[in-house]
Tab-separated table of N, CA, C and O in Angstrom:
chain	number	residue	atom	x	y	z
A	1359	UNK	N	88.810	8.212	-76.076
A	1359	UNK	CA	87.995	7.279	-76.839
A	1359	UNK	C	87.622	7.922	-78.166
A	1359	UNK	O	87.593	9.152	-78.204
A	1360	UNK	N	87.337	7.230	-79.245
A	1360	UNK	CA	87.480	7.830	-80.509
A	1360	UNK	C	86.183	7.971	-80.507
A	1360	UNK	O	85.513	7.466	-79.606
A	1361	UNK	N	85.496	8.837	-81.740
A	1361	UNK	CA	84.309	9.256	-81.174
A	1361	UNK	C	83.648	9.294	-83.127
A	1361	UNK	O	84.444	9.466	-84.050
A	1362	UNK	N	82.670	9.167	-83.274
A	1362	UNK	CA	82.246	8.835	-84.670
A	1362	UNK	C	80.541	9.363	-84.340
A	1362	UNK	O	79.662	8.785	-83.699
A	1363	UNK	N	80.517	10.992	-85.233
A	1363	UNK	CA	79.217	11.440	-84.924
A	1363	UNK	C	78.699	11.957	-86.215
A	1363	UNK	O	79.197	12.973	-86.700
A	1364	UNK	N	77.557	11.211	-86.910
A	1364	UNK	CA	76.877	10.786	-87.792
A	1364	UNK	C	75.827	11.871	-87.748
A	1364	UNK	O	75.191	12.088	-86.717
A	1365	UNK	N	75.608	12.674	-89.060
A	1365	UNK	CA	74.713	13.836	-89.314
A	1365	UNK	C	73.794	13.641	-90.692
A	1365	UNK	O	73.921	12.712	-91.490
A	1366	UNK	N	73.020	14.531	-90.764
A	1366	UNK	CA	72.086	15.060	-91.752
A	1366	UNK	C	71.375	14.010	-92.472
A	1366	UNK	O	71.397	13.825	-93.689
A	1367	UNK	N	70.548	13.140	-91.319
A	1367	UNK	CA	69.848	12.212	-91.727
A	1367	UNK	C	68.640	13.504	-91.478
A	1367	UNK	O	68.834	14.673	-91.142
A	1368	UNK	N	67.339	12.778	-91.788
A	1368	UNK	CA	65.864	13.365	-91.898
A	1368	UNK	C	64.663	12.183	-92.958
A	1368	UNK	O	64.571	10.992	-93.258
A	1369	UNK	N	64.037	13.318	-93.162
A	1369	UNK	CA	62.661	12.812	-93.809
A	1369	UNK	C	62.644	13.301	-95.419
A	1369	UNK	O	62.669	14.493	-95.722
A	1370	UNK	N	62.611	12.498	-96.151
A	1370	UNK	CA	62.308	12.733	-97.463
A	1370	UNK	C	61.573	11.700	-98.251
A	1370	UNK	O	61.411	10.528	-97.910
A	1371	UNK	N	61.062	12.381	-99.563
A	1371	UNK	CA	60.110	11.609	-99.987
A	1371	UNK	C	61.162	11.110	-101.076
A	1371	UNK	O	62.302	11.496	-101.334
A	1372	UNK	N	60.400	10.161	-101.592
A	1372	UNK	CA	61.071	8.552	-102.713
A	1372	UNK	C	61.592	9.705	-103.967
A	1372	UNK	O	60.805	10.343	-104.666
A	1373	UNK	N	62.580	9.759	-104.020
A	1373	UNK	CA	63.056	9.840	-105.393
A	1373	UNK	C	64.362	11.519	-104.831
A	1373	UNK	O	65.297	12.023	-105.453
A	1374	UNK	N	63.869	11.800	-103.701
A	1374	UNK	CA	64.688	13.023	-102.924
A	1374	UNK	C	66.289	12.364	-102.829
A	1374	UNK	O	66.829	11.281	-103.057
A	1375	UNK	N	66.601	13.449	-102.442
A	1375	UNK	CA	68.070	13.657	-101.644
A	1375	UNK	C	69.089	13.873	-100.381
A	1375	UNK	O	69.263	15.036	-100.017
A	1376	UNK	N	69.658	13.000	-99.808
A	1376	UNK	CA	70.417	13.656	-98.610
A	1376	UNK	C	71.920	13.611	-98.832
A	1376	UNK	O	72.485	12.880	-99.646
A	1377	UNK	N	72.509	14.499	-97.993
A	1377	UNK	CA	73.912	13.921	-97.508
A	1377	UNK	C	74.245	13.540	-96.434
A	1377	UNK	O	74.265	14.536	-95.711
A	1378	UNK	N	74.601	12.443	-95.736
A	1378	UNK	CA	75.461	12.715	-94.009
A	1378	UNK	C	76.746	12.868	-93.996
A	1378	UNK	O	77.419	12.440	-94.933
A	1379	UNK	N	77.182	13.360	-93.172
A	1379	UNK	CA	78.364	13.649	-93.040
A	1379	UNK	C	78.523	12.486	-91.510
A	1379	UNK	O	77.612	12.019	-90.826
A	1380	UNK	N	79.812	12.326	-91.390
A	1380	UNK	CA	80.342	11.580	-90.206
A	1380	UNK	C	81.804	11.973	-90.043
A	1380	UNK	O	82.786	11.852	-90.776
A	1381	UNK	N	81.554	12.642	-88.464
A	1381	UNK	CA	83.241	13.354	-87.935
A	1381	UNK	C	83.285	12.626	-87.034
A	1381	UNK	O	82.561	12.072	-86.208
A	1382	UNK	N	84.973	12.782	-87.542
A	1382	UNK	CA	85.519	11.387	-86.728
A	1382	UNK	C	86.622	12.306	-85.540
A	1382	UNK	O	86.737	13.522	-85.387
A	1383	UNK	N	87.417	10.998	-84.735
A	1383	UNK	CA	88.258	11.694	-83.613
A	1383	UNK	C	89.581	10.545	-84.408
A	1383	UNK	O	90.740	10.521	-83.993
A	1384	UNK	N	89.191	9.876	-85.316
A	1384	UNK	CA	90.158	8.407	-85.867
A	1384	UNK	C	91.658	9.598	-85.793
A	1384	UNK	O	91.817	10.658	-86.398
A	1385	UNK	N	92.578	8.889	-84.801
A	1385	UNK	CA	93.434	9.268	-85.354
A	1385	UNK	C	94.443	8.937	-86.475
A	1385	UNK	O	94.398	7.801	-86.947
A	1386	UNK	N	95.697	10.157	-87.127
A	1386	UNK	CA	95.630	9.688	-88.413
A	1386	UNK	C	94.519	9.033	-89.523
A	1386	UNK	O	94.630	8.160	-90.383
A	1387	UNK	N	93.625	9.715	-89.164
A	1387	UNK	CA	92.462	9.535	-90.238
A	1387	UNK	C	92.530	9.541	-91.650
A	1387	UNK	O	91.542	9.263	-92.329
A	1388	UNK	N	94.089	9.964	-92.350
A	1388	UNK	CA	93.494	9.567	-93.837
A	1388	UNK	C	94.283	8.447	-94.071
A	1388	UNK	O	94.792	8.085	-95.132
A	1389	UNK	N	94.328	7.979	-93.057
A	1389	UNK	CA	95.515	6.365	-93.343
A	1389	UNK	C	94.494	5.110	-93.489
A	1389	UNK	O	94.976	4.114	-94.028
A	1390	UNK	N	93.123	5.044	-93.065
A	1390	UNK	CA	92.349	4.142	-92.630
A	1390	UNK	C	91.149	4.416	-93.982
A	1390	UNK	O	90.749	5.457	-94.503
A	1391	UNK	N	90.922	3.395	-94.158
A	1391	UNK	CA	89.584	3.092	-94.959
A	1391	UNK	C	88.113	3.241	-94.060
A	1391	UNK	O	87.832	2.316	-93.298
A	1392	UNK	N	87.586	3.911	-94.119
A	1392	UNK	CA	86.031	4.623	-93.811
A	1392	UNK	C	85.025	3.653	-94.575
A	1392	UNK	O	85.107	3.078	-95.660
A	1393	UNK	N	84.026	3.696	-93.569
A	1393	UNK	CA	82.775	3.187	-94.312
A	1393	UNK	C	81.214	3.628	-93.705
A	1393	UNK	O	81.126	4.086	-92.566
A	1394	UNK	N	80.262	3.485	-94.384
A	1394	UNK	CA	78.920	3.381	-94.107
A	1394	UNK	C	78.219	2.354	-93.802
A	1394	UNK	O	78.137	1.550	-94.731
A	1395	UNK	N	77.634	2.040	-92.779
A	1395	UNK	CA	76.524	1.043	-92.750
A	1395	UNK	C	75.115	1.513	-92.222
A	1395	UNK	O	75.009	2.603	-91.660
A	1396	UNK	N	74.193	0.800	-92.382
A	1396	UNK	CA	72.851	1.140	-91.890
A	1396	UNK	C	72.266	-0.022	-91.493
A	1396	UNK	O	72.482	-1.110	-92.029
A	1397	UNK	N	71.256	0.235	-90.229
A	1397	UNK	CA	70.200	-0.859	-89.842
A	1397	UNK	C	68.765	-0.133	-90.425
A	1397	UNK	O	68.503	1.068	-90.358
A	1398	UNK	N	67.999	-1.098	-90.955
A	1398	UNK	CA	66.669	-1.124	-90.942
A	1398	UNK	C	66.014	-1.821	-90.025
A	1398	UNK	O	66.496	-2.836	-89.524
A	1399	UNK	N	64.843	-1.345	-89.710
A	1399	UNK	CA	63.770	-1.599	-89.153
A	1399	UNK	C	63.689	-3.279	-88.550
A	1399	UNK	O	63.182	-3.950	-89.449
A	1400	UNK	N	64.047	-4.222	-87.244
A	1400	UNK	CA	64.131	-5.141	-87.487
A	1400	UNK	C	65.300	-6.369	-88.303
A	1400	UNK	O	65.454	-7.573	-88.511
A	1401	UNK	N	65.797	-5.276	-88.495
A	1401	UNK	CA	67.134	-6.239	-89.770
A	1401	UNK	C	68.548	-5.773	-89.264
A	1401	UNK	O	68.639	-4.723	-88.627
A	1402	UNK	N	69.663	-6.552	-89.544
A	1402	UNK	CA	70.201	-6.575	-88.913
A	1402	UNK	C	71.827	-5.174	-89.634
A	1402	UNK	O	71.894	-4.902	-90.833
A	1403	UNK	N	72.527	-4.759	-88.920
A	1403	UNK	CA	73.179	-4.019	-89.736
A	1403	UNK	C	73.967	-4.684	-90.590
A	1403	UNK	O	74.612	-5.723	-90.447
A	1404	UNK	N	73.776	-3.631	-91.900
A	1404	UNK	CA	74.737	-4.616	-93.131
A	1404	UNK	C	75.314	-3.059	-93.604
A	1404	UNK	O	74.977	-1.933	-93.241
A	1405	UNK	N	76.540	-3.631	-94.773
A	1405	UNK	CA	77.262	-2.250	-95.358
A	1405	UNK	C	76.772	-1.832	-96.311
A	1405	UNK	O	76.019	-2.439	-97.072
A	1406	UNK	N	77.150	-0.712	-96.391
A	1406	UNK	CA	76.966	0.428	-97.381
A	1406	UNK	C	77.876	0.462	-98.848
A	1406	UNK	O	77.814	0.104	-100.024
A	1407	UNK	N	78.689	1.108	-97.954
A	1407	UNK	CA	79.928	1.609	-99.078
A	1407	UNK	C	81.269	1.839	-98.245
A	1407	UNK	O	81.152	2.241	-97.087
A	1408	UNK	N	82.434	1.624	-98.731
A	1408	UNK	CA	83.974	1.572	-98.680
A	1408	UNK	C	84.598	2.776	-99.547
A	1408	UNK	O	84.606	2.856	-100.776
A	1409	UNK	N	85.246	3.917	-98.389
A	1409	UNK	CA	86.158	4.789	-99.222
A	1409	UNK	C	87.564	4.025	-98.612
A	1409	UNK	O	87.745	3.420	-97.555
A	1410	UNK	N	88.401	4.301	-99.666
A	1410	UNK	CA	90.090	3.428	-98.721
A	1410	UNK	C	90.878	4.795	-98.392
A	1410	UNK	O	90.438	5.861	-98.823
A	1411	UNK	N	91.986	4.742	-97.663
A	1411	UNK	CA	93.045	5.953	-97.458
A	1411	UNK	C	93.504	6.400	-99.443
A	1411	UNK	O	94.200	7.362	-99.770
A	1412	UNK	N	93.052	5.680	-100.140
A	1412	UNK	CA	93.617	5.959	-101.553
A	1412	UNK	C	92.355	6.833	-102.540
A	1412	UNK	O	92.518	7.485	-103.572
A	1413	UNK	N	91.323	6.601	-101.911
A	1413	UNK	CA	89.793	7.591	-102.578
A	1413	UNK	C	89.451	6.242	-102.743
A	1413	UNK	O	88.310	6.076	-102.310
A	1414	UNK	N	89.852	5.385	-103.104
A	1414	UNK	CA	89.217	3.740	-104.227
A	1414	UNK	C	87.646	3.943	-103.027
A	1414	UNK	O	87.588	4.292	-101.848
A	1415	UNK	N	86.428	3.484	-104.146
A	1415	UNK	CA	85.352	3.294	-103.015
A	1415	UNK	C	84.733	1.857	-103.903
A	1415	UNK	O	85.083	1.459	-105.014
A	1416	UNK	N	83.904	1.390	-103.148
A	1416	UNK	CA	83.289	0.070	-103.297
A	1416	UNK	C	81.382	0.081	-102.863
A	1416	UNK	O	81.223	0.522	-101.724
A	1417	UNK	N	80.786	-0.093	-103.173
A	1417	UNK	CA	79.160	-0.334	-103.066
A	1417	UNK	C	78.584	-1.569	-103.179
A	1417	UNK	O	78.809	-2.364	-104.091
A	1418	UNK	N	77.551	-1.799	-101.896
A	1418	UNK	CA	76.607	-2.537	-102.069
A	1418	UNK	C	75.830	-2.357	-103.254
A	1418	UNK	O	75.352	-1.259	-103.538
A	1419	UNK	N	75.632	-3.672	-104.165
A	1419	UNK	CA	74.616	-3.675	-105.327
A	1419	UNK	C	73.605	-2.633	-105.000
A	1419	UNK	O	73.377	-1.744	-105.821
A	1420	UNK	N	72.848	-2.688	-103.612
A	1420	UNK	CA	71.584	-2.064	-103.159
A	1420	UNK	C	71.830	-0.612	-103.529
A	1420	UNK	O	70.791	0.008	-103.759
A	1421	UNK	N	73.178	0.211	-103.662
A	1421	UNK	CA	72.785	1.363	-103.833
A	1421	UNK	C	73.736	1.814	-104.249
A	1421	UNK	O	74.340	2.763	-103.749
A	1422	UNK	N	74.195	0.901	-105.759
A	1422	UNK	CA	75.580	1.711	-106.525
A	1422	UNK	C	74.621	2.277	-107.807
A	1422	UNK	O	73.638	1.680	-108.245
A	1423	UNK	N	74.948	3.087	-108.115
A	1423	UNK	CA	75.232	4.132	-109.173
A	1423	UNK	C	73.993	5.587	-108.465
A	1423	UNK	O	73.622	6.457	-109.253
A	1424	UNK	N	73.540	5.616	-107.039
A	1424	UNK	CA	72.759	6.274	-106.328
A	1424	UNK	C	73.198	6.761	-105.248
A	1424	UNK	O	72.799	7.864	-104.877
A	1425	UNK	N	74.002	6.125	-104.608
A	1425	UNK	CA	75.734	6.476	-103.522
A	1425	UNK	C	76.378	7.031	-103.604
A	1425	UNK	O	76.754	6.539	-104.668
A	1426	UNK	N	77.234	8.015	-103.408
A	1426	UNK	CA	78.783	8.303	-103.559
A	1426	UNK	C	79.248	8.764	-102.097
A	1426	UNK	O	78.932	9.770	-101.460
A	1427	UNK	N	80.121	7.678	-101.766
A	1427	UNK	CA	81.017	7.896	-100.374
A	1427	UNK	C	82.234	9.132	-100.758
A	1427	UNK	O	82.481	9.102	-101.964
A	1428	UNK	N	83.034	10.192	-100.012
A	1428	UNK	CA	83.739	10.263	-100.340
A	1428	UNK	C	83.968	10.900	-98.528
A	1428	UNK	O	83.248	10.741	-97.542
A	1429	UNK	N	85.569	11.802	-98.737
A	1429	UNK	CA	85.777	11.451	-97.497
A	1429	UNK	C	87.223	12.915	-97.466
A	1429	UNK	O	88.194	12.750	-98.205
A	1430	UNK	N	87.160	13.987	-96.714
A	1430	UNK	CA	87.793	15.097	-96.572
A	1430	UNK	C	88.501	15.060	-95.048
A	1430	UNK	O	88.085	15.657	-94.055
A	1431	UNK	N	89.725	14.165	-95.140
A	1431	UNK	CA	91.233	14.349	-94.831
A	1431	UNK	C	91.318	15.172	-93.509
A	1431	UNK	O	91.481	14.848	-92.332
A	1432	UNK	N	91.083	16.778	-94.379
A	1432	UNK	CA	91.517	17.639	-93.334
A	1432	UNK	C	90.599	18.101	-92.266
A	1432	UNK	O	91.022	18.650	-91.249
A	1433	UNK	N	89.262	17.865	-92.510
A	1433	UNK	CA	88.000	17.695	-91.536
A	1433	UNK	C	87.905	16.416	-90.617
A	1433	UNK	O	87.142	16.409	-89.651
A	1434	UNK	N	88.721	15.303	-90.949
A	1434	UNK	CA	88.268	13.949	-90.492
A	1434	UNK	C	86.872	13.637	-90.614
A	1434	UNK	O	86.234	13.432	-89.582
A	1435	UNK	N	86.222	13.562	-91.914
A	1435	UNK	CA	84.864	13.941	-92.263
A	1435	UNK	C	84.779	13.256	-93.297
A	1435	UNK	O	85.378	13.596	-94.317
A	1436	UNK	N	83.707	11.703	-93.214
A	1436	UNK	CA	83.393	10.980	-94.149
A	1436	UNK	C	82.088	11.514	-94.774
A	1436	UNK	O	81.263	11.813	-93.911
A	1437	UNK	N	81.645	11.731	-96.147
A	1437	UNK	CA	80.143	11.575	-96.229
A	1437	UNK	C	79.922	10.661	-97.269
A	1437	UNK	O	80.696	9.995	-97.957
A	1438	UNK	N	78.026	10.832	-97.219
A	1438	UNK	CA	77.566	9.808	-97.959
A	1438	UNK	C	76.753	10.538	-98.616
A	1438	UNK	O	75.878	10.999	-97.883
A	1439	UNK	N	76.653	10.893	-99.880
A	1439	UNK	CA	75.408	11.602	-100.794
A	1439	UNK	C	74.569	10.080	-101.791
A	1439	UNK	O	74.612	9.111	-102.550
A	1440	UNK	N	73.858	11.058	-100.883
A	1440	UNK	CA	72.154	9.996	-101.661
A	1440	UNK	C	71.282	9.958	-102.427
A	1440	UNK	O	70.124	9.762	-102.059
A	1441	UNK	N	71.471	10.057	-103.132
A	1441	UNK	CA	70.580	10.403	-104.656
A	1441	UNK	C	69.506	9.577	-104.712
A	1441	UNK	O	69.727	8.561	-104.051
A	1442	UNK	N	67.965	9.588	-105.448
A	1442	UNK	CA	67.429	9.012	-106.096
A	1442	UNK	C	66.696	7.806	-104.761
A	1442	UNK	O	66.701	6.578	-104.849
A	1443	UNK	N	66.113	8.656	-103.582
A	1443	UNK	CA	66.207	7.627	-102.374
A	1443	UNK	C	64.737	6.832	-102.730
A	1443	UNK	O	63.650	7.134	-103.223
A	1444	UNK	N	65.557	5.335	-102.032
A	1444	UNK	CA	63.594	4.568	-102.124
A	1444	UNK	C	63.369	4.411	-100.564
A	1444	UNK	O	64.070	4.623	-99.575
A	1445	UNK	N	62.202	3.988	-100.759
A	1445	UNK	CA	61.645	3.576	-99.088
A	1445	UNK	C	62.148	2.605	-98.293
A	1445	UNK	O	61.674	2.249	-97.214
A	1446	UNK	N	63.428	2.038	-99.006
A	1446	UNK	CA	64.011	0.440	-98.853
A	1446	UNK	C	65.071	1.093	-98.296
A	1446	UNK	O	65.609	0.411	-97.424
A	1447	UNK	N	65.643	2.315	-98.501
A	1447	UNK	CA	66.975	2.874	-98.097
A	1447	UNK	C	66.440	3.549	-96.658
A	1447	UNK	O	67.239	4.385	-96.236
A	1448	UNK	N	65.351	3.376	-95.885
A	1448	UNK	CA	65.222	3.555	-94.659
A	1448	UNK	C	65.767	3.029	-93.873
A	1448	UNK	O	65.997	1.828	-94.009
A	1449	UNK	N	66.127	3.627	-92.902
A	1449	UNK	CA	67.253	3.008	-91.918
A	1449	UNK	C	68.362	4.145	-91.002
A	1449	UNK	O	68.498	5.266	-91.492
A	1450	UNK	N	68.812	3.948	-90.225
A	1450	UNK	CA	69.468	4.014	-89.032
A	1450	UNK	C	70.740	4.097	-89.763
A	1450	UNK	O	71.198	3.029	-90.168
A	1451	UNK	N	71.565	5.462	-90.068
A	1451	UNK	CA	73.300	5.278	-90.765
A	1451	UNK	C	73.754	5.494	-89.588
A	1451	UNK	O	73.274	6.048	-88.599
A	1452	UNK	N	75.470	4.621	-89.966
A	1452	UNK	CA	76.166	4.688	-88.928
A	1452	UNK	C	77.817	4.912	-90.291
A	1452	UNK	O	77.972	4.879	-91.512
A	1453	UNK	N	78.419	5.062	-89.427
A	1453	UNK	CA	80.085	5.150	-90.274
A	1453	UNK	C	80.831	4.516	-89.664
A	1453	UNK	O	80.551	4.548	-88.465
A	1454	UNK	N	81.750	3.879	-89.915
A	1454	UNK	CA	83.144	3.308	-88.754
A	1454	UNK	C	84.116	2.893	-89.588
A	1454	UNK	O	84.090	3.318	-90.743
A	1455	UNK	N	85.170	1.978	-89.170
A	1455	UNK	CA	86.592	2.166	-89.638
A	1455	UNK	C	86.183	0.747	-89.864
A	1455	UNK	O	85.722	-0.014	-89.012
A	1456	UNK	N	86.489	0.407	-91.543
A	1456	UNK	CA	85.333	-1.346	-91.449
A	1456	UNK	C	87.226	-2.141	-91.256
A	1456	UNK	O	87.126	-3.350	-91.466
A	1457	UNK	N	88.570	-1.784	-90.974
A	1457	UNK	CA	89.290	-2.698	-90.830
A	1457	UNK	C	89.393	-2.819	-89.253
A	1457	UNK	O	89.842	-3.928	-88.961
A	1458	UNK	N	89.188	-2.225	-88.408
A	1458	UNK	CA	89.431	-2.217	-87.135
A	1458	UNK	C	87.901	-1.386	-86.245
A	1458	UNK	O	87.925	-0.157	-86.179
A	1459	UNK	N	87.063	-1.906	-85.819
A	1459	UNK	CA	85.381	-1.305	-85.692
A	1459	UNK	C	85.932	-0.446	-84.794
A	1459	UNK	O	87.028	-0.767	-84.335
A	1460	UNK	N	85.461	0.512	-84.457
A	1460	UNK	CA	84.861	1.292	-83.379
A	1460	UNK	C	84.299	1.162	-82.779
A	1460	UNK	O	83.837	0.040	-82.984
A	1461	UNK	N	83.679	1.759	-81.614
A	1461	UNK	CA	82.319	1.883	-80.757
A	1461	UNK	C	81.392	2.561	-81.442
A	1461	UNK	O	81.610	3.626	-82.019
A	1462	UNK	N	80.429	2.031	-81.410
A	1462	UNK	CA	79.676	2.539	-82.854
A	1462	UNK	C	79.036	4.202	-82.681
A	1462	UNK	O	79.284	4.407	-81.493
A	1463	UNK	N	78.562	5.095	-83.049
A	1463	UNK	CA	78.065	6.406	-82.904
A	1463	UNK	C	76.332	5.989	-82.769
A	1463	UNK	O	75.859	4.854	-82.703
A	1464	UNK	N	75.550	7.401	-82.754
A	1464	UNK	CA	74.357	6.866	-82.543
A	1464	UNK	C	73.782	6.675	-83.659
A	1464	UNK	O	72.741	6.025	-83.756
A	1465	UNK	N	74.511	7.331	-84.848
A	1465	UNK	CA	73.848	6.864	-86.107
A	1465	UNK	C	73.189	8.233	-86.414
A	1465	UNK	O	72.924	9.067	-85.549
A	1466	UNK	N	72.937	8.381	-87.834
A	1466	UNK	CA	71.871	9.321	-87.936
A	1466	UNK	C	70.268	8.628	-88.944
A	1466	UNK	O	70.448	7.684	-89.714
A	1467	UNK	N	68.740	9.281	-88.767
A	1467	UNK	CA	67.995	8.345	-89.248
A	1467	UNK	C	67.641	9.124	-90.453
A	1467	UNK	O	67.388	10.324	-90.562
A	1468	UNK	N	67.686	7.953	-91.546
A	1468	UNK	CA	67.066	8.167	-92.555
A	1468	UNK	C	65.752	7.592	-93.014
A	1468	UNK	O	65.629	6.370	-93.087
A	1469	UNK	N	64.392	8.706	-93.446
A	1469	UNK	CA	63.140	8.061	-93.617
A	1469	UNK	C	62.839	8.355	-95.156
A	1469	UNK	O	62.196	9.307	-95.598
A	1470	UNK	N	63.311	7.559	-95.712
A	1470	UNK	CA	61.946	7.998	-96.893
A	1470	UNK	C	60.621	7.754	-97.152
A	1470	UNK	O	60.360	6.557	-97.268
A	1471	UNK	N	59.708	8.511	-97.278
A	1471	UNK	CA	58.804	8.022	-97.607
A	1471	UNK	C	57.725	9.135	-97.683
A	1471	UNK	O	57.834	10.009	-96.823
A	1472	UNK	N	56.677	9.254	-98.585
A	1472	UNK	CA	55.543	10.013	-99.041
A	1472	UNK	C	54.557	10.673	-98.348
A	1472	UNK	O	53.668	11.268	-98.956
């Protein structure tokens, strides 16, 4: 079973920084387009950001030019660096393969806040 395990969420305050990383078991992993999503509090999960097997990446309005997905091949290792975090970017990350889903991982949590 393929296995998708989501890291280096935590606690930071509004305007801080994280990265997660997400290792995958996808086989042939740099053939497949990777992505991020997150649940908040009550709401339902929506996406993040899109890296493709080509680097091309794509962003939700909510958190382009503060995002950068990118994604290392020989690790099977997507991440997500987070710049410039608000209290709105709280939430529950998850990663998966957005053309064919996975079983989802447990996610890692992200809190911002003061």
């Amino acid at each position: 079973q393929v296995q998708l395990v989501e890291s280096g969420g935590g606690l930071v305050q509004p305007g801080g920084s994280l990265r997660l990383s997400c290792a995958t078991s996808v086989n042939r992993f740099s053939l497949y387009p990777m992505a991020w999503y997150r649940q908040a509090p009550g709401k339902q999960r929506e996406w993040v950001a899109t890296v493709t097997s080509a680097d091309n990446t794509a962003y939700t309005d909510f958190v382009k030019g503060r995002f950068t997905i990118s994604r290392d091949n020989a690790k099977n290792t997507v991440y997500l660096q987070m710049n410039s975090l608000k209290a709105e970017d709280t939430a529950v990350y998850y990663c998966n393969q957005p053309t064919h889903l996975l079983s989802w991982g447990q996610g890692t949590q992200v809190t911002v806040s003061s």
